[in-house]
Short mmCIF file of C-alpha atoms in Angstrom, two decimals:
data_model
loop_
_atom_site.label_atom_id
_atom_site.label_comp_id
_atom_site.label_asym_id
_atom_site.label_seq_id
_atom_site.Cartn_x
_atom_site.Cartn_y
_atom_site.Cartn_z
CA UNK L 1 0.00 0.00 0.00
CA UNK L 2 2.84 2.37 0.83
CA UNK L 3 4.47 1.65 -2.55
CA UNK L 4 1.21 2.48 -4.37
CA UNK L 5 0.85 5.68 -2.36
CA UNK L 6 4.38 6.72 -3.30
CA UNK L 7 3.72 6.06 -6.98
CA UNK L 8 0.49 8.07 -6.82
CA UNK L 9 2.31 10.96 -5.18
CA UNK L 10 5.00 10.89 -7.85
CA UNK L 11 2.33 10.99 -10.55
CA UNK L 12 0.70 14.01 -8.92
CA UNK L 13 4.08 15.75 -8.80
CA UNK L 14 4.54 15.13 -12.50
CA UNK L 15 1.13 16.61 -13.27
CA UNK L 16 1.88 19.72 -11.20
CA UNK L 17 5.24 20.30 -12.88
CA UNK L 18 3.94 19.65 -16.39
CA UNK L 19 1.44 22.42 -15.77
CA UNK L 20 4.22 24.91 -16.35
CA UNK L 21 6.47 22.71 -18.49
CA UNK L 22 4.71 22.19 -21.82
CA UNK L 23 5.80 19.31 -23.96
CA UNK L 24 7.52 20.89 -26.92
CA UNK L 25 10.25 19.93 -29.27
CA UNK L 26 11.87 23.30 -28.60
CA UNK L 27 13.76 22.20 -25.55
CA UNK L 28 14.41 19.07 -23.51
CA UNK L 29 13.24 18.59 -19.95
CA UNK L 30 16.43 17.96 -17.99
CA UNK L 31 14.76 17.62 -14.60
CA UNK L 32 12.89 14.51 -15.74
CA UNK L 33 16.04 12.65 -16.73
CA UNK L 34 16.79 9.96 -14.19
CA UNK L 35 20.21 10.37 -12.58
CA UNK L 36 22.20 8.88 -9.76
CA UNK L 37 21.88 10.73 -6.48
CA UNK L 38 25.11 12.69 -5.95
CA UNK L 39 26.69 14.25 -2.87
CA UNK L 40 25.71 17.68 -4.17
CA UNK L 41 21.99 16.89 -4.41
CA UNK L 42 19.17 17.23 -1.92
CA UNK L 43 16.78 14.29 -1.63
CA UNK L 44 13.17 14.71 -0.50
CA UNK L 45 11.12 11.50 -0.10
CA UNK L 46 7.55 11.50 -1.34
CA UNK L 47 6.24 11.06 2.19
CA UNK L 48 7.95 14.29 3.28
CA UNK L 49 7.07 16.35 0.20
CA UNK L 50 4.46 19.09 0.57
CA UNK L 51 2.12 19.70 -2.36
CA UNK L 52 -0.82 21.93 -3.11
CA UNK L 53 -4.16 20.30 -2.27
CA UNK L 54 -2.44 17.26 -0.83
CA UNK L 55 -3.10 15.88 2.61
CA UNK L 56 -0.03 16.00 4.82
CA UNK L 57 1.45 12.66 5.76
CA UNK L 58 2.30 11.90 9.40
CA UNK L 59 6.00 12.23 8.57
CA UNK L 60 5.49 15.65 7.03
CA UNK L 61 3.32 16.78 9.95
CA UNK L 62 6.07 15.71 12.36
CA UNK L 63 8.71 17.76 10.51
CA UNK L 64 6.34 20.74 10.31
CA UNK L 65 5.76 20.68 14.08
CA UNK L 66 9.50 20.39 14.60
CA UNK L 67 10.13 23.49 12.49
CA UNK L 68 7.38 25.38 14.31
CA UNK L 69 8.74 24.59 17.77
CA UNK L 70 12.46 25.10 17.07
CA UNK L 71 14.13 27.91 15.19
CA UNK L 72 16.34 27.35 12.19
CA UNK L 73 19.48 28.21 14.15
CA UNK L 74 18.56 25.73 16.89
CA UNK L 75 17.90 22.87 14.47
CA UNK L 76 21.07 23.68 12.53
CA UNK L 77 23.23 23.60 15.67
CA UNK L 78 21.66 20.46 17.14
CA UNK L 79 21.52 18.20 14.10
CA UNK L 80 17.76 18.35 13.55
CA UNK L 81 15.89 18.16 10.24
CA UNK L 82 16.00 21.06 7.80
CA UNK L 83 13.64 21.89 4.96
CA UNK L 84 13.76 23.51 1.54
CA UNK L 85 11.24 25.05 -0.85
CA UNK L 86 12.29 25.36 -4.48
CA UNK L 87 11.00 25.80 -8.00
CA UNK L 88 12.62 24.08 -11.02
CA UNK L 89 14.82 26.54 -12.89
CA UNK L 90 17.74 24.83 -14.66
CA UNK L 91 20.65 25.08 -14.18
CA UNK L 92 20.05 26.68 -10.77
CA UNK L 93 17.70 23.92 -9.64
CA UNK L 94 17.08 20.68 -11.53
CA UNK L 95 14.48 18.16 -10.37
CA UNK L 96 14.30 14.51 -11.33
CA UNK L 97 12.69 11.40 -9.78
CA UNK L 98 14.92 9.22 -7.67
CA UNK L 99 14.79 5.88 -5.88
CA UNK L 100 16.86 5.60 -2.73
CA UNK L 101 18.00 2.25 -1.40
CA UNK L 102 15.44 0.62 -3.77
CA UNK L 103 12.71 1.30 -1.24
CA UNK L 104 11.72 4.93 -0.84
CA UNK L 105 10.81 7.08 -3.79
CA UNK L 106 11.19 10.81 -3.97
CA UNK L 107 12.65 13.77 -5.81
CA UNK L 108 16.31 14.66 -6.14
CA UNK L 109 17.14 18.35 -6.37
CA UNK L 110 20.36 19.08 -8.22
CA UNK L 111 22.00 22.11 -9.79
CA UNK L 112 24.00 25.13 -8.68
CA UNK L 113 21.97 25.98 -5.58
CA UNK L 114 21.78 22.48 -4.06
CA UNK L 115 25.50 21.97 -4.66
CA UNK L 116 26.54 25.27 -3.07
CA UNK L 117 24.02 25.15 -0.20
CA UNK L 118 24.82 21.57 0.70
CA UNK L 119 28.52 22.42 0.94
CA UNK L 120 27.74 25.52 3.02
CA UNK L 121 25.34 23.69 5.38
CA UNK L 122 27.88 20.95 6.01
CA UNK L 123 30.28 23.68 7.13
CA UNK L 124 27.82 25.76 9.16
CA UNK L 125 25.51 23.16 10.75
CA UNK L 126 25.82 20.03 12.85
CA UNK L 127 26.99 17.00 10.90
CA UNK L 128 23.62 15.30 11.45
CA UNK L 129 21.63 18.27 10.17
CA UNK L 130 20.32 17.51 6.71
CA UNK L 131 17.40 18.37 4.47
CA UNK L 132 14.64 15.84 5.06
CA UNK L 133 11.45 17.53 3.86
CA UNK L 134 10.44 20.27 1.46
CA UNK L 135 8.00 21.70 -1.04
CA UNK L 136 8.06 21.84 -4.83
CA UNK L 137 6.87 25.24 -6.08
CA UNK L 138 5.52 26.04 -9.52
CA UNK L 139 7.25 29.29 -10.41
CA UNK L 140 9.31 32.16 -9.07
CA UNK L 141 6.16 34.15 -8.31
CA UNK L 142 4.80 31.21 -6.38
CA UNK L 143 8.08 31.05 -4.47
CA UNK L 144 7.94 34.75 -3.59
CA UNK L 145 4.40 34.46 -2.27
CA UNK L 146 5.34 31.34 -0.31
CA UNK L 147 7.95 33.17 1.79
CA UNK L 148 5.40 34.91 3.96
CA UNK L 149 4.24 31.55 5.33
CA UNK L 150 7.59 30.90 7.09
CA UNK L 151 6.98 27.19 6.73
CA UNK L 152 10.30 26.11 5.20
CA UNK L 153 13.86 27.05 6.07
CA UNK L 154 15.51 27.69 2.69
CA UNK L 155 13.62 29.02 -0.34
CA UNK L 156 15.46 29.29 -3.66
CA UNK L 157 16.25 30.41 -6.29
CA UNK L 158 14.94 33.97 -5.92
CA UNK L 159 15.93 37.23 -7.57
CA UNK L 160 17.69 39.87 -5.54
CA UNK L 161 16.55 43.45 -5.84
CA UNK L 162 20.16 44.37 -6.64
CA UNK L 163 23.64 42.92 -6.23
CA UNK L 164 23.98 44.35 -2.72
CA UNK L 165 20.55 43.31 -1.41
CA UNK L 166 20.61 41.60 2.00
CA UNK L 167 16.87 41.43 2.63
CA UNK L 168 13.90 40.01 0.78
CA UNK L 169 10.53 40.90 2.32
CA UNK L 170 12.19 41.53 5.68
CA UNK L 171 13.94 38.16 5.64
CA UNK L 172 17.60 37.37 5.20
CA UNK L 173 18.60 37.16 1.52
CA UNK L 174 21.96 35.61 0.65
CA UNK L 175 23.27 36.06 -2.87
CA UNK L 176 24.59 32.74 -4.17
CA UNK L 177 25.00 33.11 -7.96
CA UNK L 178 25.14 36.14 -10.24
CA UNK L 179 24.35 35.75 -13.93
CA UNK L 180 26.59 38.27 -15.73
CA UNK L 181 24.33 39.14 -18.67
CA UNK L 182 20.98 38.69 -20.38
CA UNK L 183 20.58 37.16 -23.83
CA UNK L 184 18.08 38.34 -26.40
CA UNK L 185 16.83 35.39 -28.45
CA UNK L 186 15.06 35.91 -31.77
CA UNK L 187 13.69 33.67 -34.47
CA UNK L 188 16.28 32.98 -37.15
CA UNK L 189 13.71 33.35 -39.92
CA UNK L 190 11.75 36.52 -40.55
CA UNK L 191 8.24 35.77 -41.88
CA UNK L 192 7.32 39.38 -42.62
CA UNK L 193 7.81 40.77 -46.10
CA UNK L 194 9.46 38.76 -48.85
CA UNK L 195 12.91 39.97 -49.78
CA UNK L 196 11.93 40.14 -53.46
CA UNK L 197 9.30 42.67 -52.51
CA UNK L 198 11.99 44.56 -50.61
CA UNK L 199 14.22 44.54 -53.71
CA UNK L 200 11.48 45.89 -55.97
CA UNK L 201 10.28 48.49 -53.48
CA UNK L 202 13.84 49.69 -52.82
CA UNK L 203 14.49 50.30 -56.51
CA UNK L 204 11.07 51.89 -56.92
CA UNK L 205 11.72 54.22 -54.00
CA UNK L 206 14.86 55.46 -55.75
CA UNK L 207 12.81 57.09 -58.55
CA UNK L 208 13.93 60.67 -57.69
CA UNK L 209 17.52 59.68 -58.42
CA UNK L 210 16.49 57.98 -61.67
CA UNK L 211 14.70 61.13 -62.80
CA UNK L 212 17.76 63.19 -61.88
CA UNK L 213 19.93 60.91 -64.04
CA UNK L 214 17.60 61.28 -67.05
CA UNK L 215 17.38 65.07 -66.64
CA UNK L 216 21.14 65.56 -66.40
CA UNK L 217 21.68 63.25 -69.39
CA UNK L 218 19.14 65.27 -71.39
CA UNK L 219 20.87 68.56 -70.54
CA UNK L 220 24.24 67.07 -71.40
CA UNK L 221 22.90 65.80 -74.72
CA UNK L 222 21.60 69.24 -75.70
CA UNK L 223 24.90 70.90 -74.74
CA UNK L 224 27.05 68.44 -76.72
CA UNK L 225 24.76 68.87 -79.74
CA UNK L 226 25.10 72.65 -79.53
CA UNK L 227 28.90 72.46 -79.25
CA UNK L 228 29.52 69.82 -81.90
CA UNK L 229 26.75 69.90 -84.52
CA UNK L 230 28.66 72.26 -86.82
CA UNK L 231 31.93 70.32 -86.62
CA UNK L 232 30.35 66.87 -86.61
CA UNK L 233 26.98 66.98 -88.41
CA UNK L 234 27.19 63.30 -89.29
CA UNK L 235 26.98 62.14 -85.69
CA UNK L 236 25.07 65.13 -84.26
CA UNK L 237 22.68 66.28 -87.03
CA UNK L 238 21.85 70.03 -87.17
CA UNK L 239 18.07 69.54 -86.67
CA UNK L 240 17.38 70.10 -82.98
CA UNK L 241 15.18 67.07 -82.31
CA UNK L 242 17.42 64.59 -84.12
CA UNK L 243 20.60 66.16 -82.83
CA UNK L 244 19.51 66.43 -79.20
CA UNK L 245 18.25 62.82 -79.30
CA UNK L 246 21.65 61.64 -80.54
CA UNK L 247 23.24 63.79 -77.82
CA UNK L 248 21.02 62.20 -75.15
CA UNK L 249 22.03 58.75 -76.37
CA UNK L 250 25.72 59.74 -76.24
CA UNK L 251 25.38 61.25 -72.73
CA UNK L 252 23.57 58.21 -71.29
CA UNK L 253 26.04 55.74 -72.77
CA UNK L 254 29.02 57.82 -71.66
CA UNK L 255 27.88 58.33 -68.05
CA UNK L 256 27.39 54.59 -67.57
CA UNK L 257 31.01 54.06 -68.71
CA UNK L 258 29.84 51.78 -71.54
CA UNK L 259 31.13 54.06 -74.30
CA UNK L 260 30.17 52.34 -77.56
CA UNK L 261 32.22 54.82 -79.59
CA UNK L 262 29.53 55.17 -82.24
CA UNK L 263 29.42 58.90 -81.48
CA UNK L 264 32.17 61.13 -80.19
CA UNK L 265 32.71 64.90 -80.21
CA UNK L 266 35.15 66.36 -82.73
CA UNK L 267 35.33 70.03 -81.74
CA UNK L 268 37.68 71.30 -79.02
CA UNK L 269 34.87 72.62 -76.82
CA UNK L 270 32.93 69.40 -77.32
CA UNK L 271 35.87 67.31 -76.14
CA UNK L 272 36.42 69.52 -73.08
CA UNK L 273 32.76 69.12 -72.17
CA UNK L 274 33.07 65.37 -72.80
CA UNK L 275 35.85 65.13 -70.19
CA UNK L 276 33.76 67.01 -67.64
CA UNK L 277 30.69 64.90 -68.38
CA UNK L 278 32.57 61.61 -68.01
CA UNK L 279 33.74 62.60 -64.51
CA UNK L 280 30.31 63.94 -63.55
CA UNK L 281 28.50 60.90 -64.95
CA UNK L 282 30.69 58.44 -63.06
CA UNK L 283 29.99 60.31 -59.82
CA UNK L 284 26.22 60.37 -60.44
CA UNK L 285 26.06 56.64 -61.25
CA UNK L 286 28.23 55.85 -58.20
CA UNK L 287 25.86 57.81 -55.97
CA UNK L 288 22.86 55.95 -57.39
CA UNK L 289 24.57 52.56 -56.93
CA UNK L 290 25.55 53.41 -53.36
CA UNK L 291 22.01 54.59 -52.61
CA UNK L 292 20.44 51.35 -53.83
CA UNK L 293 23.07 49.21 -52.07
CA UNK L 294 22.65 51.02 -48.76
CA UNK L 295 18.87 50.82 -49.02
CA UNK L 296 18.97 47.08 -49.72
CA UNK L 297 21.40 46.48 -46.87
CA UNK L 298 19.26 48.46 -44.45
CA UNK L 299 16.07 46.75 -45.64
CA UNK L 300 17.31 43.16 -45.60
CA UNK L 301 19.43 43.24 -42.42
CA UNK L 302 17.33 45.16 -39.98
CA UNK L 303 18.69 45.87 -36.55
CA UNK L 304 16.38 44.29 -34.02
CA UNK L 305 14.86 46.98 -31.85
CA UNK L 306 13.67 45.90 -28.42
CA UNK L 307 11.53 48.96 -27.80
CA UNK L 308 8.04 48.39 -29.11
CA UNK L 309 8.67 44.71 -29.90
CA UNK L 310 6.84 41.83 -28.26
CA UNK L 311 9.38 40.34 -25.87
CA UNK L 312 8.76 37.32 -23.67
CA UNK L 313 10.22 36.71 -20.21
CA UNK L 314 9.50 34.73 -17.07
CA UNK L 315 6.90 36.42 -14.89
CA UNK L 316 8.50 38.28 -12.01
CA UNK L 317 12.03 37.81 -13.34
CA UNK L 318 14.77 40.40 -13.66
CA UNK L 319 14.62 39.87 -17.42
CA UNK L 320 11.01 41.04 -17.34
CA UNK L 321 12.00 44.17 -15.42
CA UNK L 322 14.84 44.80 -17.88
CA UNK L 323 12.47 44.54 -20.83
CA UNK L 324 10.04 46.98 -19.22
CA UNK L 325 12.88 49.45 -18.63
CA UNK L 326 13.76 49.20 -22.35
CA UNK L 327 10.17 50.08 -23.38
CA UNK L 328 9.44 46.64 -24.78
CA UNK L 329 5.94 45.20 -25.07
CA UNK L 330 6.53 42.52 -22.46
CA UNK L 331 4.64 39.22 -22.43
CA UNK L 332 4.93 37.14 -19.27
CA UNK L 333 5.24 33.36 -19.09
CA UNK L 334 5.46 30.99 -16.18
CA UNK L 335 8.57 29.24 -17.46
CA UNK L 336 11.40 29.59 -19.96
CA UNK L 337 9.96 26.68 -21.94
CA UNK L 338 6.83 28.65 -22.71
CA UNK L 339 8.95 31.61 -23.82
CA UNK L 340 10.79 29.49 -26.38
CA UNK L 341 7.59 27.82 -27.54
CA UNK L 342 5.95 31.21 -28.15
CA UNK L 343 9.07 32.40 -29.98
CA UNK L 344 9.04 29.39 -32.32
CA UNK L 345 5.34 29.99 -33.00
CA UNK L 346 6.05 33.67 -33.86
CA UNK L 347 3.75 34.76 -31.04
CA UNK L 348 6.51 37.04 -29.76
CA UNK L 349 9.40 38.79 -31.50
CA UNK L 350 12.07 37.80 -28.99
CA UNK L 351 12.81 36.45 -25.56
CA UNK L 352 15.01 37.64 -22.70
CA UNK L 353 16.82 34.91 -20.76
CA UNK L 354 19.91 35.06 -18.60
CA UNK L 355 22.95 33.42 -20.15
CA UNK L 356 23.25 30.65 -17.55
CA UNK L 357 19.73 29.41 -18.30
CA UNK L 358 20.40 29.43 -22.02
CA UNK L 359 23.70 27.56 -21.73
CA UNK L 360 21.86 24.78 -19.94
CA UNK L 361 19.38 24.67 -22.83
CA UNK L 362 22.03 24.42 -25.55
CA UNK L 363 20.01 21.87 -27.54
CA UNK L 364 17.48 24.58 -28.23
CA UNK L 365 20.06 26.73 -30.01
CA UNK L 366 21.59 23.82 -31.91
CA UNK L 367 18.38 22.28 -33.25
CA UNK L 368 15.77 25.01 -33.54
CA UNK L 369 15.72 28.14 -35.75
CA UNK L 370 16.59 30.42 -32.86
CA UNK L 371 19.64 32.63 -32.78
CA UNK L 372 21.27 34.92 -30.26
CA UNK L 373 20.67 38.47 -31.41
CA UNK L 374 22.70 40.24 -28.73
CA UNK L 375 24.02 40.20 -25.19
CA UNK L 376 22.84 42.78 -22.69
CA UNK L 377 25.23 43.50 -19.83
CA UNK L 378 22.83 43.26 -16.93
CA UNK L 379 23.81 41.33 -13.81
CA UNK L 380 21.09 39.24 -12.19
CA UNK L 381 21.71 38.12 -8.58
CA UNK L 382 20.12 34.84 -7.53
CA UNK L 383 19.96 33.93 -3.89
CA UNK L 384 18.32 32.01 -1.09
CA UNK L 385 15.90 33.40 1.51
CA UNK L 386 16.21 32.10 5.07
CA UNK L 387 13.36 31.71 7.52
CA UNK L 388 13.18 34.01 10.54
CA UNK L 389 15.34 33.49 13.62
CA UNK L 390 18.37 32.41 11.57
CA UNK L 391 20.90 35.17 12.24
CA UNK L 392 23.74 32.78 13.15
CA UNK L 393 23.23 30.61 10.07
CA UNK L 394 22.95 33.72 7.92
CA UNK L 395 26.28 35.00 9.14
CA UNK L 396 27.94 31.62 8.63
CA UNK L 397 26.59 31.21 5.10
CA UNK L 398 27.78 34.66 4.06
CA UNK L 399 31.21 33.91 5.51
CA UNK L 400 31.41 30.57 3.68
CA UNK L 401 30.52 32.11 0.31
CA UNK L 402 33.05 34.88 0.86
CA UNK L 403 35.90 32.57 1.93
CA UNK L 404 35.33 29.80 -0.63
CA UNK L 405 34.89 31.56 -4.00
CA UNK L 406 36.85 28.93 -5.93
CA UNK L 407 34.74 26.06 -4.60
CA UNK L 408 31.57 27.99 -5.42
CA UNK L 409 32.84 28.76 -8.91
CA UNK L 410 33.68 25.10 -9.56
CA UNK L 411 30.14 24.08 -8.63
CA UNK L 412 28.74 26.76 -10.96
CA UNK L 413 31.03 25.68 -13.81
CA UNK L 414 30.12 22.02 -13.39
CA UNK L 415 26.47 22.86 -14.06
CA UNK L 416 27.13 24.85 -17.24
CA UNK L 417 27.49 23.60 -20.79
CA UNK L 418 29.59 25.65 -23.25
CA UNK L 419 27.17 27.31 -25.61
CA UNK L 420 28.02 27.41 -29.31
CA UNK L 421 25.48 29.16 -31.44
CA UNK L 422 25.53 27.72 -35.01
CA UNK L 423 24.55 31.14 -36.33
CA UNK L 424 27.74 32.73 -34.93
CA UNK L 425 29.59 31.69 -38.10
CA UNK L 426 26.89 33.10 -40.35
CA UNK L 427 27.25 36.54 -41.81
CA UNK L 428 23.75 37.90 -41.45
CA UNK L 429 24.30 40.53 -44.15
CA UNK L 430 25.61 37.92 -46.59
CA UNK L 431 22.77 35.58 -45.70
CA UNK L 432 20.24 38.34 -46.32
CA UNK L 433 21.89 39.24 -49.62
CA UNK L 434 21.83 35.61 -50.76
CA UNK L 435 18.19 35.35 -49.85
CA UNK L 436 17.34 38.66 -51.48
CA UNK L 437 15.99 36.98 -54.57
CA UNK L 438 17.01 33.46 -55.45
CA UNK L 439 15.94 31.79 -52.21
CA UNK L 440 12.34 32.84 -52.67
CA UNK L 441 9.56 30.99 -54.45
CA UNK L 442 9.18 33.71 -57.06
CA UNK L 443 12.77 33.15 -58.20
CA UNK L 444 12.09 29.44 -58.67
CA UNK L 445 9.07 30.27 -60.81
CA UNK L 446 10.98 32.83 -62.88
CA UNK L 447 13.93 30.47 -63.29
CA UNK L 448 11.86 27.54 -64.55
CA UNK L 449 9.72 29.72 -66.81
CA UNK L 450 12.87 31.30 -68.25
CA UNK L 451 14.45 27.90 -68.85
CA UNK L 452 11.27 26.71 -70.55
CA UNK L 453 11.05 29.75 -72.84
CA UNK L 454 14.76 29.46 -73.72
CA UNK L 455 14.36 25.76 -74.52
CA UNK L 456 11.32 26.42 -76.74
CA UNK L 457 13.09 29.21 -78.63
CA UNK L 458 16.18 27.04 -79.06
CA UNK L 459 14.10 24.19 -80.51
CA UNK L 460 12.25 26.59 -82.82
CA UNK L 461 15.57 28.04 -83.99
CA UNK L 462 16.95 24.61 -84.77
CA UNK L 463 13.77 23.73 -86.65
CA UNK L 464 13.94 26.93 -88.71
CA UNK L 465 17.63 26.28 -89.50
CA UNK L 466 17.38 22.63 -90.52
CA UNK L 467 13.87 22.44 -91.97
CA UNK L 468 13.46 25.84 -93.65
CA UNK L 469 16.65 27.84 -94.25
CA UNK L 470 19.04 25.09 -95.34
CA UNK L 471 16.51 23.28 -97.61
CA UNK L 472 15.69 26.63 -99.23
CA UNK L 473 19.36 27.34 -99.99
CA UNK L 474 19.81 23.80 -101.29
CA UNK L 475 16.85 24.16 -103.64
CA UNK L 476 18.12 27.49 -104.95
CA UNK L 477 21.51 25.98 -105.75
CA UNK L 478 19.89 23.06 -107.55
CA UNK L 479 17.73 25.35 -109.66
CA UNK L 480 20.72 27.35 -110.97
CA UNK L 481 22.79 25.56 -113.68
CA UNK L 482 26.22 26.84 -114.70
CA UNK L 483 26.13 28.38 -118.17
CA UNK L 484 29.56 29.94 -118.27
CA UNK L 485 32.29 31.68 -116.48
CA UNK L 486 33.00 35.36 -116.93
CA UNK L 487 36.33 36.62 -115.76
CA UNK L 488 37.36 40.15 -114.96
CA UNK L 489 40.83 41.47 -114.46
CA UNK L 490 40.48 41.12 -110.69
CA UNK L 491 38.74 37.81 -110.02
CA UNK L 492 36.68 35.06 -111.55
CA UNK L 493 32.94 35.45 -111.23
CA UNK L 494 30.83 32.34 -111.67
CA UNK L 495 27.43 33.20 -113.02
CA UNK L 496 24.63 30.68 -112.93
CA UNK L 497 21.29 30.93 -114.74
CA UNK L 498 18.15 30.01 -112.89
CA UNK L 499 16.04 28.86 -115.83
CA UNK L 500 15.34 29.66 -119.47
CA UNK L 501 13.18 32.61 -118.49
CA UNK L 502 16.05 34.39 -116.79
CA UNK L 503 18.72 33.63 -119.38
CA UNK L 504 17.68 36.58 -121.52
CA UNK L 505 17.98 38.94 -118.58
CA UNK L 506 21.36 37.48 -117.74
CA UNK L 507 22.55 37.95 -121.34
CA UNK L 508 21.50 41.60 -121.23
CA UNK L 509 23.48 42.14 -118.04
CA UNK L 510 26.55 40.54 -119.64
CA UNK L 511 26.19 42.75 -122.71
CA UNK L 512 25.96 45.87 -120.55
CA UNK L 513 29.09 44.82 -118.71
CA UNK L 514 31.00 44.26 -121.98
CA UNK L 515 29.94 47.67 -123.31
CA UNK L 516 31.08 49.31 -120.08
CA UNK L 517 34.39 47.49 -120.33
CA UNK L 518 34.92 48.64 -123.93
CA UNK L 519 34.17 52.25 -123.05
CA UNK L 520 36.55 52.05 -120.13
CA UNK L 521 39.36 50.73 -122.39
CA UNK L 522 38.73 53.46 -124.95
CA UNK L 523 38.86 56.13 -122.29
CA UNK L 524 42.08 54.71 -120.97
CA UNK L 525 43.65 54.75 -124.46
CA UNK L 526 42.69 58.41 -124.94
CA UNK L 527 44.25 59.26 -121.63
CA UNK L 528 47.43 57.48 -122.72
CA UNK L 529 47.61 59.48 -125.93
CA UNK L 530 47.45 62.78 -124.03
CA UNK L 531 50.10 61.85 -121.44
CA UNK L 532 53.79 61.05 -122.08
CA UNK L 533 54.40 57.40 -122.77
CA UNK L 534 55.45 55.21 -119.89
CA UNK L 535 56.34 51.60 -119.48
CA UNK L 536 53.25 50.87 -117.37
CA UNK L 537 50.63 48.53 -118.77
CA UNK L 538 47.11 47.70 -117.67
CA UNK L 539 45.58 44.33 -118.35
CA UNK L 540 41.96 43.91 -119.29
CA UNK L 541 39.59 41.89 -121.42
CA UNK L 542 38.14 42.87 -124.74
CA UNK L 543 34.61 42.33 -125.93
CA UNK L 544 35.45 38.82 -127.09
CA UNK L 545 36.58 37.84 -123.62
CA UNK L 546 40.28 37.68 -124.52
CA UNK L 547 42.89 39.32 -122.32
CA UNK L 548 44.35 42.53 -123.74
CA UNK L 549 47.34 44.52 -122.47
CA UNK L 550 47.05 48.29 -122.72
CA UNK L 551 50.17 50.47 -122.36
CA UNK L 552 49.66 53.62 -120.32
#
């Protein structure tokens, strides 16, 4: 019967903890992993564990009466039972089920606080004084409200008002651990506006600069036409509309440093203006390029602004107070797990967590699309609150923490896991630039449509080449039959007749050529008769097609 009662109690504990620990793939639940009970852990049997809406067992009632009748200092000095009240907050406190001596079942409390407090209590209290009963709390707010009851001796972990705080609600507060900074977590993927839309809107928003480029090119075109149209009418015609249009074309090509060379000024003033325009045009285009580049960089890699953003944090935590002081729209959650779950669901824009908590949850950073946006230098003191009438123990605990900093640090380090953020090696600007267009669905559509159109045009071009153009040329060659070869003084020209209908036309053309040749020879002979005789000769063909040498 006792075994069944213990199992039922353990089940109820699980239900109470799962109330603020949602099952999510975002993060693992380290306090439900079964471990061996270590010397740095507290162990609370199920029969001595206080729970909400649970009837107290005789063992728990005995310990409660003992705490009511004897002060904490008295029990500490005389080896009597001590108690703790804690809420799970890895790595400060980690809870997991444990079986002791294969008979009693209970909860083991591990982490930074149990390790440090157990070492301190062994130094400050009687050797027989140990933690034998306690209470599992749901959250830090629940722990703060529980202090007023003065039912349990040590309540942890709680936030200190500041690093020098010695009191918490008029009770002794001892700072045990200080987290050096707060981490801002954000989702690694931004679901807002597509980057292609950003690209198009950025270029569209630069329209004033585009108009300025066209206006200056127009003015430059008119000026170069005015300076060069008299010296270079072939390239800059005298009519104003034609000439200024050619000047506009020259100015636009020149300012973009393309410089086709189809038009260039010939006059001295035109060339001087050309030099000035080249320098001015390069500057204007550089300004436009820099404007678009800066706009794209600012649009794609936005600096995350905490103020006004929805930021999640644990209710009552120092991270929550920090977010409020930074004018963030704070959303409270009962546990860090719920913060990460809301962040993955895009219910919040970011989450504030101290760096020790995040290092313990390193699997979250390694597996989920969450990245560390920035570190905020903000120290958060965590401590333990002692019950009343504990001045001697308070003094001893403070002395132990002051005189054993290395031992305390080793316990803290043993509960931390080095955190490596996979996104640390990513250049966010380069990533944004790569995703500016080709990582979006619209690029995939454009790419495949473009490939399809190019393939269709290529196939049509091959069909036109092999099934239309080449057969047409082949047919034309077959239709023409060689009827003779007519040779000039320079080269041989092979003339082919198409058919009988065109032979007459071809004969007429040959006759005209022969007449022209005869007239040319006669004119050359007359020129020879007027000039003194030389030894130069010119070869040609007479009307009969025979070569004839003419002395000139």
